[in-house]
PDB file of C-alpha atoms and ligand atoms in Angstrom:
ATOM      1  CA  UNK Q  12     100.613  97.629  69.217  1.00 82.00           C
ATOM      2  CA  UNK Q  13      97.847  99.450  71.475  1.00 89.00           C
ATOM      3  CA  UNK Q  14      98.633 103.078  72.348  1.00 95.00           C
ATOM      4  CA  UNK Q  15      97.886 102.822  76.083  1.00 96.00           C
ATOM      5  CA  UNK Q  16      98.699 106.371  76.967  1.00 96.00           C
ATOM      6  CA  UNK Q  17      96.245 107.657  74.201  1.00 97.00           C
ATOM      7  CA  UNK Q  18      93.392 105.143  75.273  1.00 97.00           C
ATOM      8  CA  UNK Q  19      94.005 106.403  79.013  1.00 98.00           C
ATOM      9  CA  UNK Q  20      93.586 110.144  77.518  1.00 98.00           C
ATOM     10  CA  UNK Q  21      90.296 108.978  75.869  1.00 98.00           C
ATOM     11  CA  UNK Q  22      89.149 107.552  79.089  1.00 98.00           C
ATOM     12  CA  UNK Q  23      89.805 110.651  81.126  1.00 98.00           C
ATOM     13  CA  UNK Q  24      87.535 112.497  78.497  1.00 98.00           C
ATOM     14  CA  UNK Q  25      84.998 110.143  79.014  1.00 98.00           C
ATOM     15  CA  UNK Q  26      85.026 110.359  82.758  1.00 98.00           C
ATOM     16  CA  UNK Q  27      85.026 114.204  82.431  1.00 98.00           C
ATOM     17  CA  UNK Q  28      81.881 113.888  80.253  1.00 98.00           C
ATOM     18  CA  UNK Q  29      80.102 111.679  82.926  1.00 98.00           C
ATOM     19  CA  UNK Q  30      80.695 114.133  85.414  1.00 98.00           C
ATOM     20  CA  UNK Q  31      83.992 113.532  87.468  1.00 98.00           C
ATOM     21  CA  UNK Q  32      85.704 116.859  88.061  1.00 98.00           C
ATOM     22  CA  UNK Q  33      88.050 116.417  91.057  1.00 98.00           C
ATOM     23  CA  UNK Q  34      91.593 117.066  89.092  1.00 98.00           C
ATOM     24  CA  UNK Q  35      93.573 114.942  91.482  1.00 98.00           C
ATOM     25  CA  UNK Q  36      91.525 111.999  90.860  1.00 98.00           C
ATOM     26  CA  UNK Q  37      91.607 112.575  87.064  1.00 98.00           C
ATOM     27  CA  UNK Q  38      95.442 112.904  87.085  1.00 98.00           C
ATOM     28  CA  UNK Q  39      95.573 109.849  89.096  1.00 98.00           C
ATOM     29  CA  UNK Q  40      93.719 107.889  86.601  1.00 98.00           C
ATOM     30  CA  UNK Q  41      95.876 109.301  84.025  1.00 98.00           C
ATOM     31  CA  UNK Q  42      98.812 108.037  85.788  1.00 97.00           C
ATOM     32  CA  UNK Q  43      97.913 104.472  87.023  1.00 98.00           C
ATOM     33  CA  UNK Q  44      98.283 101.986  84.404  1.00 98.00           C
ATOM     34  CA  UNK Q  45      95.096  99.942  84.455  1.00 98.00           C
ATOM     35  CA  UNK Q  46      96.283  97.361  81.947  1.00 98.00           C
ATOM     36  CA  UNK Q  47      98.944  96.050  84.593  1.00 98.00           C
ATOM     37  CA  UNK Q  48      95.965  95.100  86.867  1.00 98.00           C
ATOM     38  CA  UNK Q  49      94.056  92.488  84.478  1.00 97.00           C
ATOM     39  CA  UNK Q  50      94.841  89.327  82.972  1.00 95.00           C
ATOM     40  CA  UNK Q  51      97.068  89.705  79.592  1.00 94.00           C
ATOM     41  CA  UNK Q  52      94.413  88.509  77.452  1.00 94.00           C
ATOM     42  CA  UNK Q  53      92.059  91.400  78.365  1.00 94.00           C
ATOM     43  CA  UNK Q  54      94.555  94.228  78.023  1.00 95.00           C
ATOM     44  CA  UNK Q  55      93.206  95.352  74.777  1.00 95.00           C
ATOM     45  CA  UNK Q  56      90.025  96.405  76.802  1.00 97.00           C
ATOM     46  CA  UNK Q  57      91.914  97.902  79.635  1.00 98.00           C
ATOM     47  CA  UNK Q  58      90.533 101.494  79.030  1.00 98.00           C
ATOM     48  CA  UNK Q  59      87.012 100.798  78.093  1.00 97.00           C
ATOM     49  CA  UNK Q  60      84.843 102.256  80.761  1.00 98.00           C
ATOM     50  CA  UNK Q  61      83.529  99.072  82.025  1.00 98.00           C
ATOM     51  CA  UNK Q  62      84.165  96.234  84.383  1.00 97.00           C
ATOM     52  CA  UNK Q  63      86.567  93.296  83.365  1.00 97.00           C
ATOM     53  CA  UNK Q  64      86.835  89.579  84.666  1.00 97.00           C
ATOM     54  CA  UNK Q  65      90.045  89.183  86.774  1.00 97.00           C
ATOM     55  CA  UNK Q  66      89.268  85.457  87.557  1.00 95.00           C
ATOM     56  CA  UNK Q  67      87.772  83.732  90.546  1.00 96.00           C
ATOM     57  CA  UNK Q  68      84.300  84.916  89.123  1.00 94.00           C
ATOM     58  CA  UNK Q  69      85.372  88.642  90.327  1.00 96.00           C
ATOM     59  CA  UNK Q  70      85.784  91.797  88.290  1.00 97.00           C
ATOM     60  CA  UNK Q  71      88.070  95.093  88.205  1.00 98.00           C
ATOM     61  CA  UNK Q  72      85.425  97.912  88.639  1.00 97.00           C
ATOM     62  CA  UNK Q  73      84.385 100.048  85.910  1.00 98.00           C
ATOM     63  CA  UNK Q  74      86.844 103.233  85.756  1.00 98.00           C
ATOM     64  CA  UNK Q  75      83.716 105.569  86.167  1.00 98.00           C
ATOM     65  CA  UNK Q  76      82.901 103.799  89.474  1.00 98.00           C
ATOM     66  CA  UNK Q  77      86.436 103.922  90.781  1.00 98.00           C
ATOM     67  CA  UNK Q  78      86.516 107.727  89.941  1.00 98.00           C
ATOM     68  CA  UNK Q  79      83.180 108.582  91.359  1.00 98.00           C
ATOM     69  CA  UNK Q  80      83.719 106.468  94.576  1.00 98.00           C
ATOM     70  CA  UNK Q  81      87.213 108.169  95.167  1.00 98.00           C
ATOM     71  CA  UNK Q  82      85.844 111.715  94.326  1.00 98.00           C
ATOM     72  CA  UNK Q  83      83.198 111.161  97.060  1.00 98.00           C
ATOM     73  CA  UNK Q  84      86.124 110.400  99.553  1.00 98.00           C
ATOM     74  CA  UNK Q  85      87.303 114.031  99.137  1.00 98.00           C
ATOM     75  CA  UNK Q  86      90.751 112.920  99.829  1.00 98.00           C
ATOM     76  CA  UNK Q  87      93.450 115.708 100.488  1.00 98.00           C
ATOM     77  CA  UNK Q  88      96.575 113.550 100.833  1.00 98.00           C
ATOM     78  CA  UNK Q  89      97.190 112.809 104.696  1.00 98.00           C
ATOM     79  CA  UNK Q  90      94.552 110.250 105.026  1.00 98.00           C
ATOM     80  CA  UNK Q  91      94.394 106.678 106.181  1.00 98.00           C
ATOM     81  CA  UNK Q  92      91.920 104.708 104.023  1.00 99.00           C
ATOM     82  CA  UNK Q  93      90.375 101.348 104.373  1.00 99.00           C
ATOM     83  CA  UNK Q  94      89.511  99.159 101.314  1.00 99.00           C
ATOM     84  CA  UNK Q  95      87.156  96.180 101.433  1.00 98.00           C
ATOM     85  CA  UNK Q  96      87.727  94.080  98.214  1.00 98.00           C
ATOM     86  CA  UNK Q  97      91.353  94.508  97.127  1.00 98.00           C
ATOM     87  CA  UNK Q  98      90.394  92.443  93.819  1.00 98.00           C
ATOM     88  CA  UNK Q  99      92.824  93.346  91.284  1.00 98.00           C
ATOM     89  CA  UNK Q 100      94.528  96.027  93.332  1.00 98.00           C
ATOM     90  CA  UNK Q 101      93.696  98.817  91.019  1.00 98.00           C
ATOM     91  CA  UNK Q 102      91.298 100.798  93.184  1.00 98.00           C
ATOM     92  CA  UNK Q 103      94.026 100.550  96.165  1.00 98.00           C
ATOM     93  CA  UNK Q 104      96.647 101.790  93.800  1.00 98.00           C
ATOM     94  CA  UNK Q 105      94.407 104.772  92.959  1.00 98.00           C
ATOM     95  CA  UNK Q 106      94.086 105.449  96.647  1.00 98.00           C
ATOM     96  CA  UNK Q 107      97.562 105.077  97.156  1.00 98.00           C
ATOM     97  CA  UNK Q 108      98.511 107.880  95.088  1.00 98.00           C
ATOM     98  CA  UNK Q 109      95.799 110.103  96.861  1.00 98.00           C
ATOM     99  CA  UNK Q 110      96.205 109.482 100.567  1.00 98.00           C
ATOM    100  CA  UNK Q 111      98.918 108.725 103.157  1.00 98.00           C
ATOM    101  CA  UNK Q 112      98.122 104.855 103.582  1.00 98.00           C
ATOM    102  CA  UNK Q 113      95.905 102.267 102.254  1.00 99.00           C
ATOM    103  CA  UNK Q 114      94.614  99.261 104.211  1.00 99.00           C
ATOM    104  CA  UNK Q 115      92.997  96.742 101.851  1.00 99.00           C
ATOM    105  CA  UNK Q 116      91.284  93.301 102.644  1.00 98.00           C
ATOM    106  CA  UNK Q 117      90.328  90.665 100.231  1.00 98.00           C
ATOM    107  CA  UNK Q 118      88.794  87.230 101.002  1.00 97.00           C
ATOM    108  CA  UNK Q 119      90.193  85.410  98.097  1.00 98.00           C
ATOM    109  CA  UNK Q 120      93.775  84.616  98.777  1.00 98.00           C
ATOM    110  CA  UNK Q 121      94.891  84.120  95.197  1.00 98.00           C
ATOM    111  CA  UNK Q 122      93.539  87.589  94.297  1.00 98.00           C
ATOM    112  CA  UNK Q 123      95.318  89.225  97.286  1.00 98.00           C
ATOM    113  CA  UNK Q 124      98.776  87.552  96.188  1.00 98.00           C
ATOM    114  CA  UNK Q 125      98.163  88.756  92.567  1.00 98.00           C
ATOM    115  CA  UNK Q 126      97.542  92.301  93.733  1.00 98.00           C
ATOM    116  CA  UNK Q 127     100.522  92.231  96.073  1.00 98.00           C
ATOM    117  CA  UNK Q 128     102.761  91.272  93.216  1.00 98.00           C
ATOM    118  CA  UNK Q 129     101.302  94.226  91.122  1.00 98.00           C
ATOM    119  CA  UNK Q 130     102.021  96.587  93.905  1.00 98.00           C
ATOM    120  CA  UNK Q 131     105.677  95.159  94.298  1.00 98.00           C
ATOM    121  CA  UNK Q 132     106.351  95.449  90.666  1.00 98.00           C
ATOM    122  CA  UNK Q 133     104.887  99.144  90.474  1.00 97.00           C
ATOM    123  CA  UNK Q 134     107.054 100.088  93.330  1.00 98.00           C
ATOM    124  CA  UNK Q 135     103.873 101.149  95.518  1.00 98.00           C
ATOM    125  CA  UNK Q 136     104.777 100.802  98.935  1.00 98.00           C
ATOM    126  CA  UNK Q 137     101.942 102.356 100.946  1.00 98.00           C
ATOM    127  CA  UNK Q 138      99.682  99.739 100.734  1.00 98.00           C
ATOM    128  CA  UNK Q 139      98.780  97.096 103.481  1.00 98.00           C
ATOM    129  CA  UNK Q 140      97.067  93.966 102.813  1.00 98.00           C
ATOM    130  CA  UNK Q 141      95.420  91.216 104.403  1.00 98.00           C
ATOM    131  CA  UNK Q 142      92.984  87.975 103.384  1.00 98.00           C
ATOM    132  CA  UNK Q 143      90.032  87.827 105.572  1.00 98.00           C
ATOM    133  CA  UNK Q 144      86.303  89.015 105.882  1.00 98.00           C
ATOM    134  CA  UNK Q 145      86.299  92.729 105.382  1.00 98.00           C
ATOM    135  CA  UNK Q 146      82.766  93.086 106.571  1.00 98.00           C
ATOM    136  CA  UNK Q 147      84.260  93.023 110.041  1.00 98.00           C
ATOM    137  CA  UNK Q 148      86.810  95.917 108.836  1.00 98.00           C
ATOM    138  CA  UNK Q 149      90.422  95.631 110.334  1.00 98.00           C
ATOM    139  CA  UNK Q 150      90.341  96.499 114.063  1.00 98.00           C
ATOM    140  CA  UNK Q 151      94.371  96.522 114.401  1.00 98.00           C
ATOM    141  CA  UNK Q 152      94.607  99.959 112.498  1.00 98.00           C
ATOM    142  CA  UNK Q 153      91.314 101.783 113.172  1.00 98.00           C
ATOM    143  CA  UNK Q 154      90.109 104.402 113.185  1.00 98.00           C
ATOM    144  CA  UNK Q 155      90.114 105.307 109.463  1.00 98.00           C
ATOM    145  CA  UNK Q 156      89.490 108.600 107.793  1.00 98.00           C
ATOM    146  CA  UNK Q 157      87.875 106.959 105.133  1.00 99.00           C
ATOM    147  CA  UNK Q 158      86.509 103.602 104.290  1.00 99.00           C
ATOM    148  CA  UNK Q 159      85.657 102.445 100.593  1.00 99.00           C
ATOM    149  CA  UNK Q 160      83.680  99.154 100.185  1.00 98.00           C
ATOM    150  CA  UNK Q 161      84.117  97.788  96.537  1.00 98.00           C
ATOM    151  CA  UNK Q 162      81.637  94.950  96.701  1.00 98.00           C
ATOM    152  CA  UNK Q 163      77.785  95.251  97.160  1.00 98.00           C
ATOM    153  CA  UNK Q 164      76.278  94.639 100.653  1.00 98.00           C
ATOM    154  CA  UNK Q 165      72.846  94.049 101.620  1.00 97.00           C
ATOM    155  CA  UNK Q 166      73.367  96.681 104.507  1.00 97.00           C
ATOM    156  CA  UNK Q 167      75.821  99.021 106.021  1.00 98.00           C
ATOM    157  CA  UNK Q 168      77.895  96.920 108.560  1.00 98.00           C
ATOM    158  CA  UNK Q 169      77.737  98.680 112.113  1.00 97.00           C
ATOM    159  CA  UNK Q 170      81.592  97.524 112.510  1.00 97.00           C
ATOM    160  CA  UNK Q 171      82.613  99.520 109.632  1.00 98.00           C
ATOM    161  CA  UNK Q 172      80.800 102.664 110.836  1.00 98.00           C
ATOM    162  CA  UNK Q 173      82.470 102.138 114.218  1.00 98.00           C
ATOM    163  CA  UNK Q 174      86.068 102.164 112.646  1.00 98.00           C
ATOM    164  CA  UNK Q 175      85.551 105.410 111.160  1.00 98.00           C
ATOM    165  CA  UNK Q 176      86.968 108.500 112.612  1.00 98.00           C
ATOM    166  CA  UNK Q 177      84.427 111.294 113.640  1.00 98.00           C
ATOM    167  CA  UNK Q 178      84.243 113.652 110.469  1.00 97.00           C
ATOM    168  CA  UNK Q 179      85.116 110.421 108.351  1.00 98.00           C
ATOM    169  CA  UNK Q 180      83.578 109.368 104.935  1.00 98.00           C
ATOM    170  CA  UNK Q 181      82.455 105.898 103.773  1.00 98.00           C
ATOM    171  CA  UNK Q 182      81.251 104.861 100.243  1.00 98.00           C
ATOM    172  CA  UNK Q 183      79.428 101.452 100.120  1.00 98.00           C
ATOM    173  CA  UNK Q 184      76.909  99.974  97.622  1.00 98.00           C
ATOM    174  CA  UNK Q 185      74.245  98.639  99.356  1.00 98.00           C
ATOM    175  CA  UNK Q 186      70.788  96.778  98.433  1.00 97.00           C
ATOM    176  CA  UNK Q 187      69.579  93.845  96.533  1.00 96.00           C
ATOM    177  CA  UNK Q 188      72.153  91.250  95.494  1.00 93.00           C
ATOM    178  CA  UNK Q 189      72.029  92.299  91.710  1.00 91.00           C
ATOM    179  CA  UNK Q 190      71.612  95.876  91.693  1.00 95.00           C
ATOM    180  CA  UNK Q 191      72.710  98.474  94.511  1.00 97.00           C
ATOM    181  CA  UNK Q 192      72.612 102.090  95.393  1.00 98.00           C
ATOM    182  CA  UNK Q 193      75.755 103.929  96.360  1.00 98.00           C
ATOM    183  CA  UNK Q 194      75.660 105.077  99.840  1.00 98.00           C
ATOM    184  CA  UNK Q 195      77.830 107.971 101.109  1.00 98.00           C
ATOM    185  CA  UNK Q 196      78.083 107.735 104.964  1.00 98.00           C
ATOM    186  CA  UNK Q 197      79.676 110.745 106.813  1.00 98.00           C
ATOM    187  CA  UNK Q 198      80.119 110.290 110.526  1.00 98.00           C
ATOM    188  CA  UNK Q 199      79.202 113.381 112.545  1.00 97.00           C
ATOM    189  CA  UNK Q 200      79.264 113.419 116.167  1.00 96.00           C
ATOM    190  CA  UNK Q 201      79.346 109.537 116.479  1.00 94.00           C
ATOM    191  CA  UNK Q 202      76.146 109.305 114.278  1.00 96.00           C
ATOM    192  CA  UNK Q 203      76.210 108.279 110.425  1.00 98.00           C
ATOM    193  CA  UNK Q 204      74.467 110.756 108.103  1.00 98.00           C
ATOM    194  CA  UNK Q 205      73.619 108.621 105.026  1.00 98.00           C
ATOM    195  CA  UNK Q 206      72.877 109.713 101.688  1.00 98.00           C
ATOM    196  CA  UNK Q 207      72.155 107.987  98.517  1.00 98.00           C
ATOM    197  CA  UNK Q 208      74.307 108.900  95.500  1.00 98.00           C
ATOM    198  CA  UNK Q 209      72.941 106.831  92.594  1.00 97.00           C
ATOM    199  CA  UNK Q 210      72.452 103.223  91.315  1.00 97.00           C
ATOM    200  CA  UNK Q 211      75.463 100.702  90.749  1.00 97.00           C
ATOM    201  CA  UNK Q 212      76.018  97.189  90.196  1.00 96.00           C
ATOM    202  CA  UNK Q 213      78.894  94.991  92.079  1.00 96.00           C
ATOM    203  CA  UNK Q 214      79.643  91.550  92.813  1.00 96.00           C
ATOM    204  CA  UNK Q 215      78.232  90.592  96.203  1.00 97.00           C
ATOM    205  CA  UNK Q 216      80.196  91.451  99.663  1.00 97.00           C
ATOM    206  CA  UNK Q 217      80.257  88.026 101.265  1.00 97.00           C
ATOM    207  CA  UNK Q 218      80.758  87.429 104.780  1.00 97.00           C
ATOM    208  CA  UNK Q 219      79.710  87.431 108.392  1.00 96.00           C
ATOM    209  CA  UNK Q 220      78.001  91.063 107.952  1.00 96.00           C
ATOM    210  CA  UNK Q 221      77.580  90.590 104.564  1.00 97.00           C
ATOM    211  CA  UNK Q 222      75.569  88.326 102.088  1.00 97.00           C
ATOM    212  CA  UNK Q 223      76.004  84.543 102.976  1.00 92.00           C
ATOM    213  CA  UNK Q 224      77.257  82.651  99.853  1.00 79.00           C
ATOM    214  CA  UNK Q 225      73.993  80.842  99.112  1.00 54.00           C
ATOM    215  CA  UNK Q 226      71.698  83.543  99.586  1.00 52.00           C
ATOM    216  CA  UNK Q 227      70.079  84.955  96.538  1.00 49.00           C
TER     217      UNK Q 227
HETATM  218  N1  LIG I 319      88.791  97.044  94.191  1.00 74.30           N
HETATM  219  C1  LIG I 319      88.826  95.954  93.261  1.00 74.30           C
HETATM  220  C2  LIG I 319      89.462  96.437  92.003  1.00 74.30           C
HETATM  221  O1  LIG I 319      90.316  97.466  92.057  1.00 74.30           O
HETATM  222  O2  LIG I 319      89.904  95.519  91.245  1.00 74.30           O
HETATM  223  C3  LIG I 319      87.338  95.631  92.660  1.00 74.30           C
HETATM  224  C4  LIG I 319      86.692  94.788  93.635  1.00 74.30           C
HETATM  225  S1  LIG I 319      85.504  93.291  92.968  1.00 74.30           S
HETATM  226  C5  LIG I 319      84.279  94.310  92.175  1.00 74.30           C
HETATM  227  C6  LIG I 319      85.061  93.048  94.760  1.00 74.30           C
HETATM  228  C7  LIG I 319      85.987  92.247  95.576  1.00 74.30           C
HETATM  229  O3  LIG I 319      85.400  92.082  96.858  1.00 74.30           O
HETATM  230  C8  LIG I 319      86.215  90.915  94.965  1.00 74.30           C
HETATM  231  O4  LIG I 319      87.567  90.642  94.813  1.00 74.30           O
HETATM  232  C9  LIG I 319      85.840  90.035  96.168  1.00 74.30           C
HETATM  233  O5  LIG I 319      86.400  88.651  96.365  1.00 74.30           O
HETATM  234  C10 LIG I 319      85.991  90.930  97.121  1.00 74.30           C
HETATM  235  N2  LIG I 319      85.101  90.457  98.497  1.00 74.30           N
HETATM  236  C11 LIG I 319      83.814  90.212  98.519  1.00 74.30           C
HETATM  237  N3  LIG I 319      83.450  90.212  99.853  1.00 74.30           N
HETATM  238  C12 LIG I 319      84.593  90.397 100.705  1.00 74.30           C
HETATM  239  C13 LIG I 319      84.637  90.393 102.151  1.00 74.30           C
HETATM  240  N4  LIG I 319      83.986  90.086 102.779  1.00 74.30           N
HETATM  241  N5  LIG I 319      85.979  90.607 102.426  1.00 74.30           N
HETATM  242  C14 LIG I 319      87.152  91.232 101.687  1.00 74.30           C
HETATM  243  N6  LIG I 319      86.706  91.149 100.319  1.00 74.30           N
HETATM  244  C15 LIG I 319      85.571  90.726  99.718  1.00 74.30           C
END
């Protein structure tokens, strides 16, 4: 029998060692059961600090990346957050604990459906989902206080900047298809102020303002 609670405590120590400081973020990672967001045969590895396959050639992100990106959003509890790339639903579940409402877009319908079932089973009721091309954002509910893109983009889609409130924050990995730089975008008087936060590796953001599927 795996002691998931103990494994989560060890993960928290790892995240702190790697520099995560936000107590609300750490407490949420302690609370949300990552093993319920991955295929049953991978559960023994649920609390390793690594990405894991979730099917359809996609991954659940590394816990450190989830913690780091979430920390950069500076969530206080009342925000409306747009996530691009629902995947397993784990990052959305973390956000759902830390803000008022999460809007999440996934292009692969099977993954979106599995994520929906996980939210329902766990009683998480402040996440709204849709299947579609997240490079276009989600016009219906704009503007967002924060946007988090959990796939690697060739560049920052303007449509996402447009859907951010003034003063809002966005985190997005950008750069070459195989290795990216995590960008923080803070919108100030309508203009994006962009800083590079460090290297990262994500699956590609595919879509009209992202990578085209055949591009290398
Ligand atoms: N946030 C996810 C989690 O917690 O499991 C991890 C996301 S995974 C690294 C990236 C996801 O982005 C994949 O599920 C992929 O299908 C999705 N994706 C890629 N391009 C997309 C697009 N244009 N719109 C929406 N989702 C996209």
